[in-house]
PDB file of C-alpha atoms in Angstrom:
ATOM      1  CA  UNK S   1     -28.756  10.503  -4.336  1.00 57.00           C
ATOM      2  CA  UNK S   2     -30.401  11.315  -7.137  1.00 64.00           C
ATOM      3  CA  UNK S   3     -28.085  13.753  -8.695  1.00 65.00           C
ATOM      4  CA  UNK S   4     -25.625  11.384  -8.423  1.00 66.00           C
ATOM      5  CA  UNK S   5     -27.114   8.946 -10.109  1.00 71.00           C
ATOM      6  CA  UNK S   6     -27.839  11.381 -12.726  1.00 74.00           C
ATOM      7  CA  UNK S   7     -23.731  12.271 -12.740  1.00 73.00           C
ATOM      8  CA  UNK S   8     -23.521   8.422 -12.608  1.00 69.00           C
ATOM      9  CA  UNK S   9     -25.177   8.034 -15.503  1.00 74.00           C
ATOM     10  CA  UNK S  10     -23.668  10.744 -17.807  1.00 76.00           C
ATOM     11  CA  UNK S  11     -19.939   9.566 -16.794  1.00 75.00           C
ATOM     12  CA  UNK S  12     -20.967   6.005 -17.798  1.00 69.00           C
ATOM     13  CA  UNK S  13     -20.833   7.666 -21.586  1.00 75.00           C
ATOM     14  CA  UNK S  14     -17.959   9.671 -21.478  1.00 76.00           C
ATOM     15  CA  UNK S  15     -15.435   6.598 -21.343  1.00 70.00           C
ATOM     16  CA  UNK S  16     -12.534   8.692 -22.949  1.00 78.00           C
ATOM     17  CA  UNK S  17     -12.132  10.930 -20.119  1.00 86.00           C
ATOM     18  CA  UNK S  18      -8.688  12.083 -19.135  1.00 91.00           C
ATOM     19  CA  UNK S  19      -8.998  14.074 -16.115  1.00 95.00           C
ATOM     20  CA  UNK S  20     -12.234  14.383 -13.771  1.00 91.00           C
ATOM     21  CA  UNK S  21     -13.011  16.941 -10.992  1.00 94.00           C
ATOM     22  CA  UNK S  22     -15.537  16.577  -8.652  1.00 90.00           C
ATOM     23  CA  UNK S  23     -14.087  18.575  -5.546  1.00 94.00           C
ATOM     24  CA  UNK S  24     -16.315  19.794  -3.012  1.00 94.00           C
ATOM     25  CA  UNK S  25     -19.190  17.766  -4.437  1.00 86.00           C
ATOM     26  CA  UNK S  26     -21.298  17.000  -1.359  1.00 85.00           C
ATOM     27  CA  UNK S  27     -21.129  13.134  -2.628  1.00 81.00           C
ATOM     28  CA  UNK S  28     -20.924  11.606   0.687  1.00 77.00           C
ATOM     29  CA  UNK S  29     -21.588   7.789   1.020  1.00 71.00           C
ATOM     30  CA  UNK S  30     -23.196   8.164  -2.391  1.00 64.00           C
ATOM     31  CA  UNK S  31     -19.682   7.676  -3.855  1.00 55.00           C
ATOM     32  CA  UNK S  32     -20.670   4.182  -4.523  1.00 59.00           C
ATOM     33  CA  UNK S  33     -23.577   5.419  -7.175  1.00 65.00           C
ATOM     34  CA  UNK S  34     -20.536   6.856  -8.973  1.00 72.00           C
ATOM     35  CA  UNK S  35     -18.272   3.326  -8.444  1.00 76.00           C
ATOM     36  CA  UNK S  36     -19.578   1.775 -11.880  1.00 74.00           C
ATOM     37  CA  UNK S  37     -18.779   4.763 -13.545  1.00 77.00           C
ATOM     38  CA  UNK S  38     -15.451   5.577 -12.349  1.00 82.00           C
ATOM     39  CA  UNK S  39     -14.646   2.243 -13.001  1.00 79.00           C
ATOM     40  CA  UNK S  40     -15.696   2.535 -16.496  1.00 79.00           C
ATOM     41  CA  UNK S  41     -13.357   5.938 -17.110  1.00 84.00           C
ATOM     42  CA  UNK S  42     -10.308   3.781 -17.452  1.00 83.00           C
ATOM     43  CA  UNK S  43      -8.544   6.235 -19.491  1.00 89.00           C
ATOM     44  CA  UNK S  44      -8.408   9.089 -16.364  1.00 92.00           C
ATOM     45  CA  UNK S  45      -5.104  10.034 -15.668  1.00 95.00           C
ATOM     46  CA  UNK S  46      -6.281  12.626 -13.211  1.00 96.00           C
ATOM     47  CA  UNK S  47      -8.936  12.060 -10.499  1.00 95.00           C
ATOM     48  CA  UNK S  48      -9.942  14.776  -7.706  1.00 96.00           C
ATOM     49  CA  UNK S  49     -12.289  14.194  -5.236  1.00 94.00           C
ATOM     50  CA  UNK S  50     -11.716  16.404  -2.677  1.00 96.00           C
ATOM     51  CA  UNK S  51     -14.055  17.736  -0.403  1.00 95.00           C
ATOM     52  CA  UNK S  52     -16.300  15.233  -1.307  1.00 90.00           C
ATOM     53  CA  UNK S  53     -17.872  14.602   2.336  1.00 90.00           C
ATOM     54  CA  UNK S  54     -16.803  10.989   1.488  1.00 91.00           C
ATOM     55  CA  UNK S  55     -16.707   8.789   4.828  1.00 90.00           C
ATOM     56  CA  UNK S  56     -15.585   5.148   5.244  1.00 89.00           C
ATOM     57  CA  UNK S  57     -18.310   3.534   3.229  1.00 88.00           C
ATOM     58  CA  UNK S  58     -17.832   5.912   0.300  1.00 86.00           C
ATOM     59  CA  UNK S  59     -14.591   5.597   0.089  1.00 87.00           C
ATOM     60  CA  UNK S  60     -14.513   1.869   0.096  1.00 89.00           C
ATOM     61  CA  UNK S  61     -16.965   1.802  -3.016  1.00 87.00           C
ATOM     62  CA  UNK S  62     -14.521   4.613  -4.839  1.00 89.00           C
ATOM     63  CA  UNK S  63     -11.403   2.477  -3.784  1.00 90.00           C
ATOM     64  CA  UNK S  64     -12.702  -0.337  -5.768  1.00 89.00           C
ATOM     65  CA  UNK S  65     -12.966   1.970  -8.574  1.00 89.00           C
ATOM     66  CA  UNK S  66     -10.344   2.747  -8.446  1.00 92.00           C
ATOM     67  CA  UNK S  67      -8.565  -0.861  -9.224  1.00 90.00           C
ATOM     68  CA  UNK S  68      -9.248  -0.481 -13.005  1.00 87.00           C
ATOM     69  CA  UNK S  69      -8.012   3.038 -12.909  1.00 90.00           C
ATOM     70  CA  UNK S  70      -4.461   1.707 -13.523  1.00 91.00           C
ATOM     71  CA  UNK S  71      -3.682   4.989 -15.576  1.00 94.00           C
ATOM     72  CA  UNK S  72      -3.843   7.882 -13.186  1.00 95.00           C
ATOM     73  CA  UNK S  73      -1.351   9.677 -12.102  1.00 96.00           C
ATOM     74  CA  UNK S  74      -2.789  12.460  -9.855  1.00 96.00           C
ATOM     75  CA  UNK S  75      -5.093  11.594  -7.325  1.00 96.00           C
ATOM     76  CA  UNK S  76      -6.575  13.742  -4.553  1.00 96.00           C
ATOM     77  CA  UNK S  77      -9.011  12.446  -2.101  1.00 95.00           C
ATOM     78  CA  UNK S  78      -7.788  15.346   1.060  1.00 93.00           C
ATOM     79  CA  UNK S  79     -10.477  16.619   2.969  1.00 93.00           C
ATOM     80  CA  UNK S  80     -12.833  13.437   3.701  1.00 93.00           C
ATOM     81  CA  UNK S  81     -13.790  11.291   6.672  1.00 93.00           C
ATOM     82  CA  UNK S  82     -11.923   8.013   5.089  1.00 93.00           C
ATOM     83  CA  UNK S  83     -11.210   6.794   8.259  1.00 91.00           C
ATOM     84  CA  UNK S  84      -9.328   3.349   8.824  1.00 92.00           C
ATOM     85  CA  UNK S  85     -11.588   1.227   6.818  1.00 94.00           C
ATOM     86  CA  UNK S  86     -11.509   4.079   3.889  1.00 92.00           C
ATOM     87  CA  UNK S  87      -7.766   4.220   4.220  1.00 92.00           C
ATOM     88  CA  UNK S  88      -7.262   0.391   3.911  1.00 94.00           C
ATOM     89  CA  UNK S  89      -9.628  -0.217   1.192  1.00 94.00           C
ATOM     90  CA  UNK S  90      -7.978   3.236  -0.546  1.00 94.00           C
ATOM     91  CA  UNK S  91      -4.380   1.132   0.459  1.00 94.00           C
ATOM     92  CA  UNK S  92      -5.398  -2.195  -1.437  1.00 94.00           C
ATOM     93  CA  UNK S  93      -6.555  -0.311  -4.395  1.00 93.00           C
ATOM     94  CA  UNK S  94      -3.202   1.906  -4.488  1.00 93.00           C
ATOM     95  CA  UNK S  95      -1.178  -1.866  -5.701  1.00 89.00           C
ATOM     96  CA  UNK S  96      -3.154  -1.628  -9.049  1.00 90.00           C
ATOM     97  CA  UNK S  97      -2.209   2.263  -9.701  1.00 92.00           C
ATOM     98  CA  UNK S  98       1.640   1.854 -11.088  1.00 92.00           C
ATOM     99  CA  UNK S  99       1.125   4.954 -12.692  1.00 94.00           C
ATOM    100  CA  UNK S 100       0.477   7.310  -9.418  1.00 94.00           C
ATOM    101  CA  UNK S 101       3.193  10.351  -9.168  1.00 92.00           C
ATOM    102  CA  UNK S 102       0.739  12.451  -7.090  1.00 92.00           C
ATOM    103  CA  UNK S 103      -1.557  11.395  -4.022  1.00 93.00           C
ATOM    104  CA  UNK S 104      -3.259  13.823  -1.392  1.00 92.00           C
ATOM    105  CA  UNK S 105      -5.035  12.522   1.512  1.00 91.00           C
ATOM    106  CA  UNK S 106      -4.247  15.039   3.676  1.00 86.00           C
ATOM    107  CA  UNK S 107      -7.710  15.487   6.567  1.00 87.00           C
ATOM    108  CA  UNK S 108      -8.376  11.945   6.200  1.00 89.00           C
ATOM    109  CA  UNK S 109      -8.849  10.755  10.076  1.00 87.00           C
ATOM    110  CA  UNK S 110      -7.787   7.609   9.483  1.00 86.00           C
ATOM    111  CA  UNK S 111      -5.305   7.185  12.324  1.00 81.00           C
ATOM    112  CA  UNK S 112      -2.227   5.695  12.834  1.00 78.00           C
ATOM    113  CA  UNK S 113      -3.168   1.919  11.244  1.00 85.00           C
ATOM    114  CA  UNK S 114      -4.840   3.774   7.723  1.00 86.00           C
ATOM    115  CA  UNK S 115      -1.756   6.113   7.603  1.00 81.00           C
ATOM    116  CA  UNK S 116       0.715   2.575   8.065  1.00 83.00           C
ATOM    117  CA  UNK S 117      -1.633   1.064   5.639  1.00 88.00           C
ATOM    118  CA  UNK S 118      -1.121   3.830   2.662  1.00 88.00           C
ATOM    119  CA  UNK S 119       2.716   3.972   3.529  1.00 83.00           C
ATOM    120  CA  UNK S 120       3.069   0.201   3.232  1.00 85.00           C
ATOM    121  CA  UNK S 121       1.145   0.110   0.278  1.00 88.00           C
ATOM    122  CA  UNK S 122       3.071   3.082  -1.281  1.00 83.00           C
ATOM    123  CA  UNK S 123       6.469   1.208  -1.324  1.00 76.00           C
ATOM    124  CA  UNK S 124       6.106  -0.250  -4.752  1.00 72.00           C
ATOM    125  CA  UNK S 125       5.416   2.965  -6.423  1.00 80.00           C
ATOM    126  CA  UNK S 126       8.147   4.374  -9.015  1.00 81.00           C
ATOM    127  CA  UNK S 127       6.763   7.018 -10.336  1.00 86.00           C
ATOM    128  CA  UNK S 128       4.997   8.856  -7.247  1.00 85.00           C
ATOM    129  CA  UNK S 129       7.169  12.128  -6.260  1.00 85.00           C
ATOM    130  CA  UNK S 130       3.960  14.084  -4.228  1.00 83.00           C
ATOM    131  CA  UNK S 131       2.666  12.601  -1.187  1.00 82.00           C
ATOM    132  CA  UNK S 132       0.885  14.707   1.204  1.00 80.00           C
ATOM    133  CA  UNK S 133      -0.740  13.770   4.720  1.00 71.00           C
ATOM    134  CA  UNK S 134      -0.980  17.458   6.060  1.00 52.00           C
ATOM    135  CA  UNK S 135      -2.823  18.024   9.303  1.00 49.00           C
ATOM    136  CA  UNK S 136      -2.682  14.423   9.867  1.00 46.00           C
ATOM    137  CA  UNK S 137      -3.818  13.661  13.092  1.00 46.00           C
ATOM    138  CA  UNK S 138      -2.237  10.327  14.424  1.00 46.00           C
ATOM    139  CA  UNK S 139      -5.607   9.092  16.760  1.00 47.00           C
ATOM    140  CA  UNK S 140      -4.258   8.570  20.407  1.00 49.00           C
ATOM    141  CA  UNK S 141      -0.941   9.962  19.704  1.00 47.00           C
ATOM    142  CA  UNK S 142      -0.438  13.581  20.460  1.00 47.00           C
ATOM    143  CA  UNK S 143       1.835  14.490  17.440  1.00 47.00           C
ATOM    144  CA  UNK S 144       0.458  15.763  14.160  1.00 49.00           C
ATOM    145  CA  UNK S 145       2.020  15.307  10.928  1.00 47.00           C
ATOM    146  CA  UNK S 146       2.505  17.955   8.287  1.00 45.00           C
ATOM    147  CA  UNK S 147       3.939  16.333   5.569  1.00 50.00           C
ATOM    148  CA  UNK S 148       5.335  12.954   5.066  1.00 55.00           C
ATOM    149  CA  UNK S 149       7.594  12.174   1.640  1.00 54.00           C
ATOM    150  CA  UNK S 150       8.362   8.994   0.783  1.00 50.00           C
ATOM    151  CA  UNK S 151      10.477   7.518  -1.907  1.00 50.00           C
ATOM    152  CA  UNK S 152       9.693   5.004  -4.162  1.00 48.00           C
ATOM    153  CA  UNK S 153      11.311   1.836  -2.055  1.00 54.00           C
ATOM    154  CA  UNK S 154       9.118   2.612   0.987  1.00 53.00           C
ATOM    155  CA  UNK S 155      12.172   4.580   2.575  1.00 58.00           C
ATOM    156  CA  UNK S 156      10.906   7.547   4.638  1.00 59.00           C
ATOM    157  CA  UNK S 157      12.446  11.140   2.728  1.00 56.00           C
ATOM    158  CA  UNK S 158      11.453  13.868   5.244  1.00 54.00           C
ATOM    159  CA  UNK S 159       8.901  14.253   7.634  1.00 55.00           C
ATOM    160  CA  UNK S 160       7.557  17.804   9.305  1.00 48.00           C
ATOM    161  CA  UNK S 161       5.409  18.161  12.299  1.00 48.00           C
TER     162      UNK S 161
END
């Protein structure tokens, strides 16, 4: 906790930041130290937080973060334990990113209501052209997903399982 409130502190002064990288970072449910800052860094156009160990109660603190982050384009959150609450909270935050071309939540858990709660929220997207859920496990259904492309209008593109 303490080293990220440290991190905290020293993205809280670096407000022009265009692209931040904190992959395999063992954050966890500390993310929410680093909530006020991200918030903050509304000039990232890139954000990566993969590997992050971030579980539902992280990710809910980074999603709201990640409402005044209205100008990035590239975000990668894969490899988490989101889980449904995550993935809703990440969902309701995705309205305020116009911007988004790229989003990776692939290893995600968040079962079959997250997953329709990203798609759903994805449908009003223009720019977004990379969308991965690889190894998505649907909870209680049997099937895995590989890769799911949408377009821009919702519409499903192609699917792989």
């Amino acid at each position: 906790a303490e080293g990220c409130q440290t991190l905290s502190a020293t993205l809280g002064r670096l407000t022009a930041l265009a692209q931040l990288d904190l992959s395999n970072n063992k954050l966890g449910d500390h993310g929410g130290v680093l909530s006020t800052a991200l918030a903050a860094l509304c000039q990232v156009t890139s954000l990566n937080l993969s590997a992050c160990g971030l579980e539902a109660a992280g990710g809910i603190t980074v999603a709201s973060a990640l409402k005044n982050m209205t100008k990035v384009t590239s975000l990668d959150l894969s490899s988490n334990m989101l889980r449904l609450k995550g993935a809703q909270t990440v969902a309701s935050s995705l309205v305020h990113m116009q911007l988004l071309a790229s989003l990776n939540l692939r290893d995600n858990k968040m079962g079959f209501e997250g997953y329709t709660a990203i798609t759903q929220s994805l449908g009003q997207h223009p720019h977004l052209k990379d969308f991965w859920l690889e190894k998505f496990c649907l909870e209680g259904h049997s099937n895995v997903v590989t890769c799911v492309v949408w377009s821009p209008d919702g519409t499903k593109l192609a699917s792989a399982s």
